[in-house]
Short mmCIF file of C-alpha atoms in Angstrom, two decimals:
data_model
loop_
_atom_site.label_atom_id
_atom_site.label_comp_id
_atom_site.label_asym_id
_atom_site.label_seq_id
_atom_site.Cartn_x
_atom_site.Cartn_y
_atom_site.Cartn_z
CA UNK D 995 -16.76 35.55 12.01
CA UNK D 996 -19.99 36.02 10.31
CA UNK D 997 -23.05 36.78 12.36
CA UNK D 998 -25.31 33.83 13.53
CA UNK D 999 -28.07 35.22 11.44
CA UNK D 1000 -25.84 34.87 8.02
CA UNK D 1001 -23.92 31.93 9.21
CA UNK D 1002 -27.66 29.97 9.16
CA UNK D 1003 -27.73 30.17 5.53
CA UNK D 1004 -25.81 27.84 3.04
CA UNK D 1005 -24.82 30.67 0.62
CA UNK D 1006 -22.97 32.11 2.61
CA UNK D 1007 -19.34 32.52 1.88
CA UNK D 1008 -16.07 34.24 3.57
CA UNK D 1009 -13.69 35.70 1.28
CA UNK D 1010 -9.74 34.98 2.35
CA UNK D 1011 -6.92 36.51 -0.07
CA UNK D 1012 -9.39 36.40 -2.85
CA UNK D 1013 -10.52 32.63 -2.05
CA UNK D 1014 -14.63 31.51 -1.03
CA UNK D 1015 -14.93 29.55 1.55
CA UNK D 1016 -18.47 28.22 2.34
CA UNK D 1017 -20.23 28.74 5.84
CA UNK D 1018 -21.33 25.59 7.64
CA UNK D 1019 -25.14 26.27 7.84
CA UNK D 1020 -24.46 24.80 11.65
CA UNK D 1021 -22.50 27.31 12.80
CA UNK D 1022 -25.43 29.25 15.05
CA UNK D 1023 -25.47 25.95 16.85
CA UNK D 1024 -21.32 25.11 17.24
CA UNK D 1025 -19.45 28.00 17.08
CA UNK D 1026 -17.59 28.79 20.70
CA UNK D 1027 -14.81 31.54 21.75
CA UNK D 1028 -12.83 28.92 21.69
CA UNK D 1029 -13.65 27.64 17.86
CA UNK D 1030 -10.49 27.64 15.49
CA UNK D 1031 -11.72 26.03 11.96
CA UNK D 1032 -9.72 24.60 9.05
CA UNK D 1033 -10.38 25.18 5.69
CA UNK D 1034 -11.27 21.25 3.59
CA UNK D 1035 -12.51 21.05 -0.09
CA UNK D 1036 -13.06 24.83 0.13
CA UNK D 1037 -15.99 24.45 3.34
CA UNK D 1038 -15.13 25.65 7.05
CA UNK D 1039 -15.14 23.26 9.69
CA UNK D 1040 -14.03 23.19 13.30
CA UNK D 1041 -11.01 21.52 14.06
CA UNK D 1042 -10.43 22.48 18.12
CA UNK D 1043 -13.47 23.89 20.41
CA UNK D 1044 -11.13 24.47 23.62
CA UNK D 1045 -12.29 21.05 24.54
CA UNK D 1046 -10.43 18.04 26.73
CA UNK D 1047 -9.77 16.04 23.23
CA UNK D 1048 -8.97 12.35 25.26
CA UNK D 1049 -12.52 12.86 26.84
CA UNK D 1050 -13.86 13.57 23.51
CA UNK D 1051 -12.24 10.15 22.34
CA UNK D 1052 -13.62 8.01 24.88
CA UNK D 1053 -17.08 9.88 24.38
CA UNK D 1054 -16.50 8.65 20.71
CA UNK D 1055 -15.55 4.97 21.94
CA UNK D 1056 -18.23 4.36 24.60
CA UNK D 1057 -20.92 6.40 23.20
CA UNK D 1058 -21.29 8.75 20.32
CA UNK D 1059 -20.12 12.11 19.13
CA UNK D 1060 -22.10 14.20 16.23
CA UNK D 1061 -19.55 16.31 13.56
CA UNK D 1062 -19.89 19.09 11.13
CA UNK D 1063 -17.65 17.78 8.40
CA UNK D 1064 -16.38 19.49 5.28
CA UNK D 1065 -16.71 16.51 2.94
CA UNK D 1066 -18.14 17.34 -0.20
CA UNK D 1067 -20.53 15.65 -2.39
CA UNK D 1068 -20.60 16.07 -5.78
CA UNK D 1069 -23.40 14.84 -8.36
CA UNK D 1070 -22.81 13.05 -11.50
CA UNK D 1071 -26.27 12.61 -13.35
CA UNK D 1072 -27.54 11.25 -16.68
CA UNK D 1073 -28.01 8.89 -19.35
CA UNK D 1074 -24.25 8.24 -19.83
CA UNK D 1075 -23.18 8.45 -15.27
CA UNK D 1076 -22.30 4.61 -15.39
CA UNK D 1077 -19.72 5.10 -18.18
CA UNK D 1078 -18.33 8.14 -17.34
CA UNK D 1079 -17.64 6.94 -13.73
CA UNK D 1080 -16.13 3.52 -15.06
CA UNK D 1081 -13.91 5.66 -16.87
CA UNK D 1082 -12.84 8.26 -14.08
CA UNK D 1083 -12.81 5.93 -11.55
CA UNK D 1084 -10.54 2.78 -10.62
CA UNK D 1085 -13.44 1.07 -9.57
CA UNK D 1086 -15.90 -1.06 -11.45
CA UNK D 1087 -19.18 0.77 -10.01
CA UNK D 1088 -21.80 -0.49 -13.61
CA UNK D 1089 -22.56 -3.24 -10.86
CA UNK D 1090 -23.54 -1.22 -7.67
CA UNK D 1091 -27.27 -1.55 -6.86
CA UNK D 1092 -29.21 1.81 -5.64
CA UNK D 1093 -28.51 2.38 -2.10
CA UNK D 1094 -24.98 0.63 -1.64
CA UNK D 1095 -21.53 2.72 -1.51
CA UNK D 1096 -18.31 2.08 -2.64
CA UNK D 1097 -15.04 3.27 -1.98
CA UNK D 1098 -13.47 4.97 -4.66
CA UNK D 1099 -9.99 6.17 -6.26
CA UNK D 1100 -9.30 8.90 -9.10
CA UNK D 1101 -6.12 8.34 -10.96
CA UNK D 1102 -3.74 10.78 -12.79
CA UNK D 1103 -2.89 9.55 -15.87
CA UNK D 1104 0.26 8.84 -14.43
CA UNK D 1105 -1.15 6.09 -11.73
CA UNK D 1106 -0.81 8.80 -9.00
CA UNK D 1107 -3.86 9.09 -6.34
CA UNK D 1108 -5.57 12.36 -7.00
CA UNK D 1109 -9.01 11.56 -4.85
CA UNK D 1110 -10.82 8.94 -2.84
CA UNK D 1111 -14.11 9.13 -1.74
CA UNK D 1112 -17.15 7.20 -1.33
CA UNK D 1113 -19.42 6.62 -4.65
CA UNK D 1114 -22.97 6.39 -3.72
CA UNK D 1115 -25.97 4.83 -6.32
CA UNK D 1116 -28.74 7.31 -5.30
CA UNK D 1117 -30.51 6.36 -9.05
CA UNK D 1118 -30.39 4.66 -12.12
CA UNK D 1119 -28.24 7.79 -14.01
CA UNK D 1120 -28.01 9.49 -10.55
CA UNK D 1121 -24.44 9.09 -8.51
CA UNK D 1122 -23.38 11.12 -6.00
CA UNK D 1123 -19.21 11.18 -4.76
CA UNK D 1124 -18.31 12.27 -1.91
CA UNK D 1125 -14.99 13.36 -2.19
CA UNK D 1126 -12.04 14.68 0.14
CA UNK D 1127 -10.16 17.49 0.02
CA UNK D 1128 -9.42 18.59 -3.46
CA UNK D 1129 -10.60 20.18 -6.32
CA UNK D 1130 -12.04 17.55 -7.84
CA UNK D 1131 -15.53 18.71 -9.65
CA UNK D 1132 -13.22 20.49 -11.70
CA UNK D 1133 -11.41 17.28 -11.96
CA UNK D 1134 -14.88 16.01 -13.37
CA UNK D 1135 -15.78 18.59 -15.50
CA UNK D 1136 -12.70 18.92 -17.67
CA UNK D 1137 -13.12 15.15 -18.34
CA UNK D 1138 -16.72 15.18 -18.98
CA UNK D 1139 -16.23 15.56 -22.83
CA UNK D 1140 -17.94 12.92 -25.32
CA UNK D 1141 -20.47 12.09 -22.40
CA UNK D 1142 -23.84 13.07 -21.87
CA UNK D 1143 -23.48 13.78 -17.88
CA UNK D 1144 -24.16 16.76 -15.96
CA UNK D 1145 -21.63 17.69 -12.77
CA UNK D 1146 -23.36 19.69 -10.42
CA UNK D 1147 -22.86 20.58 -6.53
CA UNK D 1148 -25.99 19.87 -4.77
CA UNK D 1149 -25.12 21.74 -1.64
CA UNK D 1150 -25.39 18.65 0.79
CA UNK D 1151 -23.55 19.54 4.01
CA UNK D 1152 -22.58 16.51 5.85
CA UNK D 1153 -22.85 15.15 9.76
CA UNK D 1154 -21.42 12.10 11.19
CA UNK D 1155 -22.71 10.60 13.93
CA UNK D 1156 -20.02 7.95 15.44
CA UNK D 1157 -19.71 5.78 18.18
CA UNK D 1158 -21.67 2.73 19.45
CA UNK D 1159 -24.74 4.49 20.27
CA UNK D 1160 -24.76 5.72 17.03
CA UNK D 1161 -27.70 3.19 15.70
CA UNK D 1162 -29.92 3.59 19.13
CA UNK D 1163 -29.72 7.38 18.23
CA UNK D 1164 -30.22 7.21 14.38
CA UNK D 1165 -33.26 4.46 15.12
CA UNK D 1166 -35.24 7.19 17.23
CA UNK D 1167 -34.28 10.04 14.90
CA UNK D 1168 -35.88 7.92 12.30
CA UNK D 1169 -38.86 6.71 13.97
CA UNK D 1170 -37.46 3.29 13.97
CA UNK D 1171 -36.70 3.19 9.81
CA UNK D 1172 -33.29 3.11 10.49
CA UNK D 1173 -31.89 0.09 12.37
CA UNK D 1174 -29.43 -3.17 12.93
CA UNK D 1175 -30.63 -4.25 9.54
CA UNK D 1176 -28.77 -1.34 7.45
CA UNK D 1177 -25.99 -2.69 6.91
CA UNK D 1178 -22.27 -0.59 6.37
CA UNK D 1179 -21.84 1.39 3.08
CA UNK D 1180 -25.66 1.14 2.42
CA UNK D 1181 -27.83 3.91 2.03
CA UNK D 1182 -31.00 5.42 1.48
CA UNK D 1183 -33.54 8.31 1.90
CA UNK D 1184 -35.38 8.68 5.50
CA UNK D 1185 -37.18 10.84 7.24
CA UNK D 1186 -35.47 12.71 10.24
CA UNK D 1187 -37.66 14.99 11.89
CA UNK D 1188 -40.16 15.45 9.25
CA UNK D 1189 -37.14 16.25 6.83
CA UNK D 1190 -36.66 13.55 3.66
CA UNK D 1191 -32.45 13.29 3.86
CA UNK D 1192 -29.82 10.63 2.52
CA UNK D 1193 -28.19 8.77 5.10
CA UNK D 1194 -25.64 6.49 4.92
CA UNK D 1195 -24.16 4.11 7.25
CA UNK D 1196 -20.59 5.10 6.84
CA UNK D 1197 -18.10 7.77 8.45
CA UNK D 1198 -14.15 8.64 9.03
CA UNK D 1199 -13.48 7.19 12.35
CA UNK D 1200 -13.64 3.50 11.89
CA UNK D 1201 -16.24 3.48 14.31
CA UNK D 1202 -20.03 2.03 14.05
CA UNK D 1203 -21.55 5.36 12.57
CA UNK D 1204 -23.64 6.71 10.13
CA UNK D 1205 -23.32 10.45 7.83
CA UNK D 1206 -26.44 12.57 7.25
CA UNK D 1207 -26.35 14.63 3.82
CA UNK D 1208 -28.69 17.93 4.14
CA UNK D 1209 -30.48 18.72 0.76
CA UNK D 1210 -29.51 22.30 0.16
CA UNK D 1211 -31.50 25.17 1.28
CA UNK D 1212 -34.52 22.68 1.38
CA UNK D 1213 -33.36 21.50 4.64
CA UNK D 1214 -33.70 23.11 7.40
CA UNK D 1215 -30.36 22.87 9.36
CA UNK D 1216 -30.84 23.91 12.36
CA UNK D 1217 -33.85 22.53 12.85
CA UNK D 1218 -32.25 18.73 11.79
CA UNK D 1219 -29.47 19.43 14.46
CA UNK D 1220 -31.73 20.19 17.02
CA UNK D 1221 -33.76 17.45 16.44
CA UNK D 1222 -30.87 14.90 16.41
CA UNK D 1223 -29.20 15.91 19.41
CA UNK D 1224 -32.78 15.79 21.12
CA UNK D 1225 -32.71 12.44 20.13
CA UNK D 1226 -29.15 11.48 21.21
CA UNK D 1227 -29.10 13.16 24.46
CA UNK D 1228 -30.52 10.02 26.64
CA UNK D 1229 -27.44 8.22 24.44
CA UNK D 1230 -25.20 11.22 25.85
CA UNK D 1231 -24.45 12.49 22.35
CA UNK D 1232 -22.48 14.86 22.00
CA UNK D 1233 -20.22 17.25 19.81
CA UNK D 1234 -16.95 17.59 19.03
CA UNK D 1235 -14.37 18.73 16.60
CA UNK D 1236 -12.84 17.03 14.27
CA UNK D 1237 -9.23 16.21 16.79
CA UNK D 1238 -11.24 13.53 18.22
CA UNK D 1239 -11.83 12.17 14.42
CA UNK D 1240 -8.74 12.49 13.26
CA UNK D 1241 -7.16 10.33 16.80
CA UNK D 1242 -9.83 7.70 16.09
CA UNK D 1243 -9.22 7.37 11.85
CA UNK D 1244 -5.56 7.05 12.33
CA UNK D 1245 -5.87 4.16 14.27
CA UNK D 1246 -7.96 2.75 12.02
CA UNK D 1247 -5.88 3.60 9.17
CA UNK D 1248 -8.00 5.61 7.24
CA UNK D 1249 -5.39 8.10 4.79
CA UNK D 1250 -6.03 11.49 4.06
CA UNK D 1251 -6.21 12.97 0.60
CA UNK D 1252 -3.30 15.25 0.44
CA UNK D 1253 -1.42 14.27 3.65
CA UNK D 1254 -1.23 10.41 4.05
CA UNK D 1255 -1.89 9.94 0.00
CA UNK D 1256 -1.34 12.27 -2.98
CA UNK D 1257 -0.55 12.12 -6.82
CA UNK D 1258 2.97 11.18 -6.22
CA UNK D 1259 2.25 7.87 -4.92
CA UNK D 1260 0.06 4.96 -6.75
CA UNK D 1261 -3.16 3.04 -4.93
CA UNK D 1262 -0.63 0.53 -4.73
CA UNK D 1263 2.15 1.84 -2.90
CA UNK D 1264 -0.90 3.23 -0.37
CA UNK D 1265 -1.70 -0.18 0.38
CA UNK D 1266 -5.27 0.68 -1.45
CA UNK D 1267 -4.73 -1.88 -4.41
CA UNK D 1268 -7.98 -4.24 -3.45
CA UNK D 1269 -9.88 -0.94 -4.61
CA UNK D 1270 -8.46 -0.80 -8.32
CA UNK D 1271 -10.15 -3.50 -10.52
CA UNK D 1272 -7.69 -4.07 -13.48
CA UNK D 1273 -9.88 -6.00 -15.30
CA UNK D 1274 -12.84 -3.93 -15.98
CA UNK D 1275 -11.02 -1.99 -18.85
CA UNK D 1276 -9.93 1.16 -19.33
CA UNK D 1277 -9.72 3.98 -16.82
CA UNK D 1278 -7.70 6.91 -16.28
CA UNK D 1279 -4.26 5.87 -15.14
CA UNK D 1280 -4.76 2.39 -15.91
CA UNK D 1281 -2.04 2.13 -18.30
CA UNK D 1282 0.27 3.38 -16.17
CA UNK D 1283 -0.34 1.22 -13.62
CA UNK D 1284 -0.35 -2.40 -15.75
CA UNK D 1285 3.36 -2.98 -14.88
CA UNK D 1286 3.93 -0.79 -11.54
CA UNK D 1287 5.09 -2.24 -7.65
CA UNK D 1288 2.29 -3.47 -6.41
CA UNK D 1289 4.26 -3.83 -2.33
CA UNK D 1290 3.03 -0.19 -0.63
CA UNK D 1291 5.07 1.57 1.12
CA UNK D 1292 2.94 2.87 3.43
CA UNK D 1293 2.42 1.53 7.11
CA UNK D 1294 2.12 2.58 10.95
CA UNK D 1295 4.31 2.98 13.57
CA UNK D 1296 4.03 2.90 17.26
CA UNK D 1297 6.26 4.40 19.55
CA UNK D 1298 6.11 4.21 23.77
CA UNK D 1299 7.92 7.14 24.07
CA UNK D 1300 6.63 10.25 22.19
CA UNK D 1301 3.60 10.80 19.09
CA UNK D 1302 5.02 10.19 15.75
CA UNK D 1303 4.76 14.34 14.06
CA UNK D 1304 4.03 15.03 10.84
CA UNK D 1305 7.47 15.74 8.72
CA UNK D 1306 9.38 13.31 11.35
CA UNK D 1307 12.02 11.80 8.96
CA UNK D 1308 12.28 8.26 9.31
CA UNK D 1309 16.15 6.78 9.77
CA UNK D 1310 17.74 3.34 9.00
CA UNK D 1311 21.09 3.97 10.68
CA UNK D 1312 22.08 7.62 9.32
CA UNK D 1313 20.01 6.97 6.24
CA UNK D 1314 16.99 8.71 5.71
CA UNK D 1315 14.14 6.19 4.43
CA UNK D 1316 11.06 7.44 4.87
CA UNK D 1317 8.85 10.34 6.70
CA UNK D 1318 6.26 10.16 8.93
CA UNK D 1319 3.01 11.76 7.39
CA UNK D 1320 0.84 11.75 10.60
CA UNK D 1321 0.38 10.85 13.65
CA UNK D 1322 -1.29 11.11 17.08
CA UNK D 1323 -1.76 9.67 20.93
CA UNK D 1324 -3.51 6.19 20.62
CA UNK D 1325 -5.56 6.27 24.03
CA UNK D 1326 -6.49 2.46 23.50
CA UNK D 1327 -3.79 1.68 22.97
CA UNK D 1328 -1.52 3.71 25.22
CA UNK D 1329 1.09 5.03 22.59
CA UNK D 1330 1.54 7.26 19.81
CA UNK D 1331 0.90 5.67 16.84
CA UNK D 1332 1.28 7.52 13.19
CA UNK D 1333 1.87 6.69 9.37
CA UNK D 1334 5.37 5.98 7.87
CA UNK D 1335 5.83 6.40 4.28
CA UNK D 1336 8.83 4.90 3.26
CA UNK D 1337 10.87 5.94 0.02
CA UNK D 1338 11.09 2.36 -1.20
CA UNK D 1339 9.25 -0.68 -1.03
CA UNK D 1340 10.73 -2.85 1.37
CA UNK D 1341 10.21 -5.67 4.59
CA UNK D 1342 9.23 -2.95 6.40
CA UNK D 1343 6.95 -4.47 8.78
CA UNK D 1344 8.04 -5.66 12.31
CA UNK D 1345 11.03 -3.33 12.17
CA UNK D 1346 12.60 -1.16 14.80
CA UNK D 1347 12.98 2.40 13.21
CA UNK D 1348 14.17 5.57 14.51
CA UNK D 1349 13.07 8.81 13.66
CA UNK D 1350 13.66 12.33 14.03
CA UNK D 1351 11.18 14.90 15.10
CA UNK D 1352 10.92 18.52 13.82
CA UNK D 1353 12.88 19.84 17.01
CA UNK D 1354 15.36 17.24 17.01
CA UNK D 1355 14.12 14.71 19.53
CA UNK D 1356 15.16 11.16 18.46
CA UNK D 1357 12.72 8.02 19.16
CA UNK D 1358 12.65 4.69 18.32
CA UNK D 1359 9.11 3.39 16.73
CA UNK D 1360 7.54 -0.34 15.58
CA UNK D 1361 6.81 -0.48 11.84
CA UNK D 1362 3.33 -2.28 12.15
CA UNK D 1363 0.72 -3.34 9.92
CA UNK D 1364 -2.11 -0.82 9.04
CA UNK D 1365 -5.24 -0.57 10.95
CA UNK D 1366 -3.49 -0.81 14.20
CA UNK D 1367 -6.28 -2.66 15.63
CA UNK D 1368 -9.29 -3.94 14.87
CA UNK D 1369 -7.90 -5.20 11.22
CA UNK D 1370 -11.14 -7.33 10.63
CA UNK D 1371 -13.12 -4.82 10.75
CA UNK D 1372 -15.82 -6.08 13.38
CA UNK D 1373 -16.12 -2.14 15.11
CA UNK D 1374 -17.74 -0.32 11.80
CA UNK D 1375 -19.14 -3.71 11.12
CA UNK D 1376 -20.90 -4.03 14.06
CA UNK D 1377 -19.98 -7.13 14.86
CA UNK D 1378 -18.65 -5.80 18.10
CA UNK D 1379 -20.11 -4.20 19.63
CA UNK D 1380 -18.41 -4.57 23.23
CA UNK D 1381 -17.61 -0.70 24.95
CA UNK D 1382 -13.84 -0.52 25.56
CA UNK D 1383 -12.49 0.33 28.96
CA UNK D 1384 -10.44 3.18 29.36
CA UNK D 1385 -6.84 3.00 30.11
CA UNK D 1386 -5.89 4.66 33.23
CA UNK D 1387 -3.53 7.11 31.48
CA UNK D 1388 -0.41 7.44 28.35
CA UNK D 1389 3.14 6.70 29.22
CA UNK D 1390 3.82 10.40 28.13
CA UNK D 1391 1.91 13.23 27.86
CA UNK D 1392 0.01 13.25 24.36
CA UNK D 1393 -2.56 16.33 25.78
#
């Protein structure tokens, strides 16, 4: 691990079987013995601290956690952005006002997903995507020809703070500029501790949230993270990595780039279709798409008796029909809950499935509707804003 002193700046890279991997500039301030990190869009984060990951959760649901994500943003500047984009993207974004966010799919030419993200308007000619994991400002680059755009990294490392307190927390790190009246995917410029930053009022757990974007080496990192958990400590803030996240976005059925969703399967078939606007004209996998399924074949799947893994294969008598592409303990809910991706569109939903773990254990699961609760949205919305009670404890053990 590097040293504190050259983990603090943003250059710096680790080099892994010939690969660069960037540095979170936060690393003085979250690193632990206990720290093992993943590797996402080519940026080190922290995916266990040694911590008690059900607390963590219910710190997320009843009051907020703060998270060094990897999610990268990548710029997409000048006189011909708005074009370019309508033609990259499956969404119409020539009508997005400055400060409002979309989400957004890449297509293959095929129809396959190869990225979603969220498209922000920061200027007239001045977008910025966030994107998953994926290489996908190469993506941009080699179909950049015949438009005047530049595609440039702007170094913006990302926090998310998530959970109810989040806007009592964001509202004093702002000196009040930042309340109630932002509403979800809009975004803007503010000052957070003397530091001008983007902030938007987004994030990955389906929670009310918001995710600060650092400007490069003009911020000062450390600095911003001291400040903001100095301002949500009387909220109980605190931080966590990203195991809580990923509990808390699979019940609210947000896929993953790569895992949940990939090139092999359409935005239709991932239940994503209201996010691909046929009728704005051409983009890149459009014409594959014109006369493709539009039923998914993605959905969840509870079980009372064990956590749906990753790789489970998914059985309809002694036929194999499916796999299960994630899953994890649902504390609220008191079950493990995951995402079945089924071969073939069917009536999946409201089916009793078995499948078959990686060592062999057989279970029988639900085939449910995706998110697995909360479907109208009202948590990120904050429309509810009511603190859930915790359940006493799992039928199994999910720790």
């Amino acid at each position: 691990m590097a040293s504190l002193q050259e983990a603090s700046d943003l250059q710096n890279v680790v080099t892994i079987s010939a690969r660069r991997f960037e540095e979170s500039p936060f690393i003085a301030r979250t690193a632990n013995p206990a720290m093992i990190r993943g590797v996402y869009a080519d940026r080190f984060f922290p995916i266990y601290l040694g911590e008690d990951v059900i607390e963590k959760y219910w710190a997320l649901r009843q009051r907020a956690l703060i998270f060094d994500v990897p999610e990268k943003p990548v710029e997409i500047a000048g006189p011909d952005a708005v074009p370019f984009l309508e033609r990259v993207l499956s969404r119409r974004v020539s009508t997005m006002r400055e400060g409002r966010g979309y989400y957004a799919i890449a297509c293959t030419p095929q129809g396959g997903v190869f990225m979603d993200g969220v498209v922000f308007r920061l200027g007239q000619d001045r977008f910025w995507y966030v994107q998953a994991d994926g290489p996908f400002e190469t993506w941009l680059i080699a179909h950049s020809g015949g438009f005047d755009v530049s595609i440039s990294d702007p170094k913006s490392r990302v926090l998310q703070i998530q959970g109810p307190a989040s806007i009592d927390i964001m509202k004093a790190a702002s000196g009040g500029a930042i309340d109630d009246t932002m509403g979800y995917f809009r975004s803007g410029f503010f000052d957070l501790g003397g530091q001008t930053l983007y902030v938007s009022r987004t994030g990955f757990t389906n929670e009310l949230g918001f995710e600060i974007y650092t400007d490069g080496q003009r911020t000062d990192h450390l600095a911003l993270w001291d400040h903001l958990m100095s301002c949500g400590a009387p909220h109980g803030l605190e931080f966590s990595s990203a195991r809580a996240m990923t509990i808390r976005r699979i019940e609210g059925g947000i896929l993953g780039n790569l895992s949940d969703i990939d090139t092999s399967m359409t935005p239709f078939e991932a239940g994503l279709g209201p996010f691909v606007d046929m009728e704005k004209g051409d983009f890149i996998g459009r014409s594959a798409l014109v006369d493709r399924d539009r039923r998914p074949v993605l959905f969840g799947i509870t079980c009372q008796t064990a956590v749906p893994a990753a790789g489970s294969v998914i059985l309809d008598a002694d036929r194999t029909v499916g796999r299960i592409t994630a899953g994890v303990p649902s504390p609220t809910l008191g079950c493990g809950v995951g995402y079945a991706r089924f071969f073939a569109p069917d009536d999946w939903i409201g089916r009793t499935m078995r499948f078959s773990l990686p060592n062999g254990e057989t279970h029988e699961g639900q085939i449910v509707d995706l998110p697995f609760f909360d479907k109208e949205k009202h948590i990120v919305r904050g429309i509810d804003r009511q603190i859930p009670a915790r359940r006493a404890s799992m039928p199994f053990d999910a720790r």
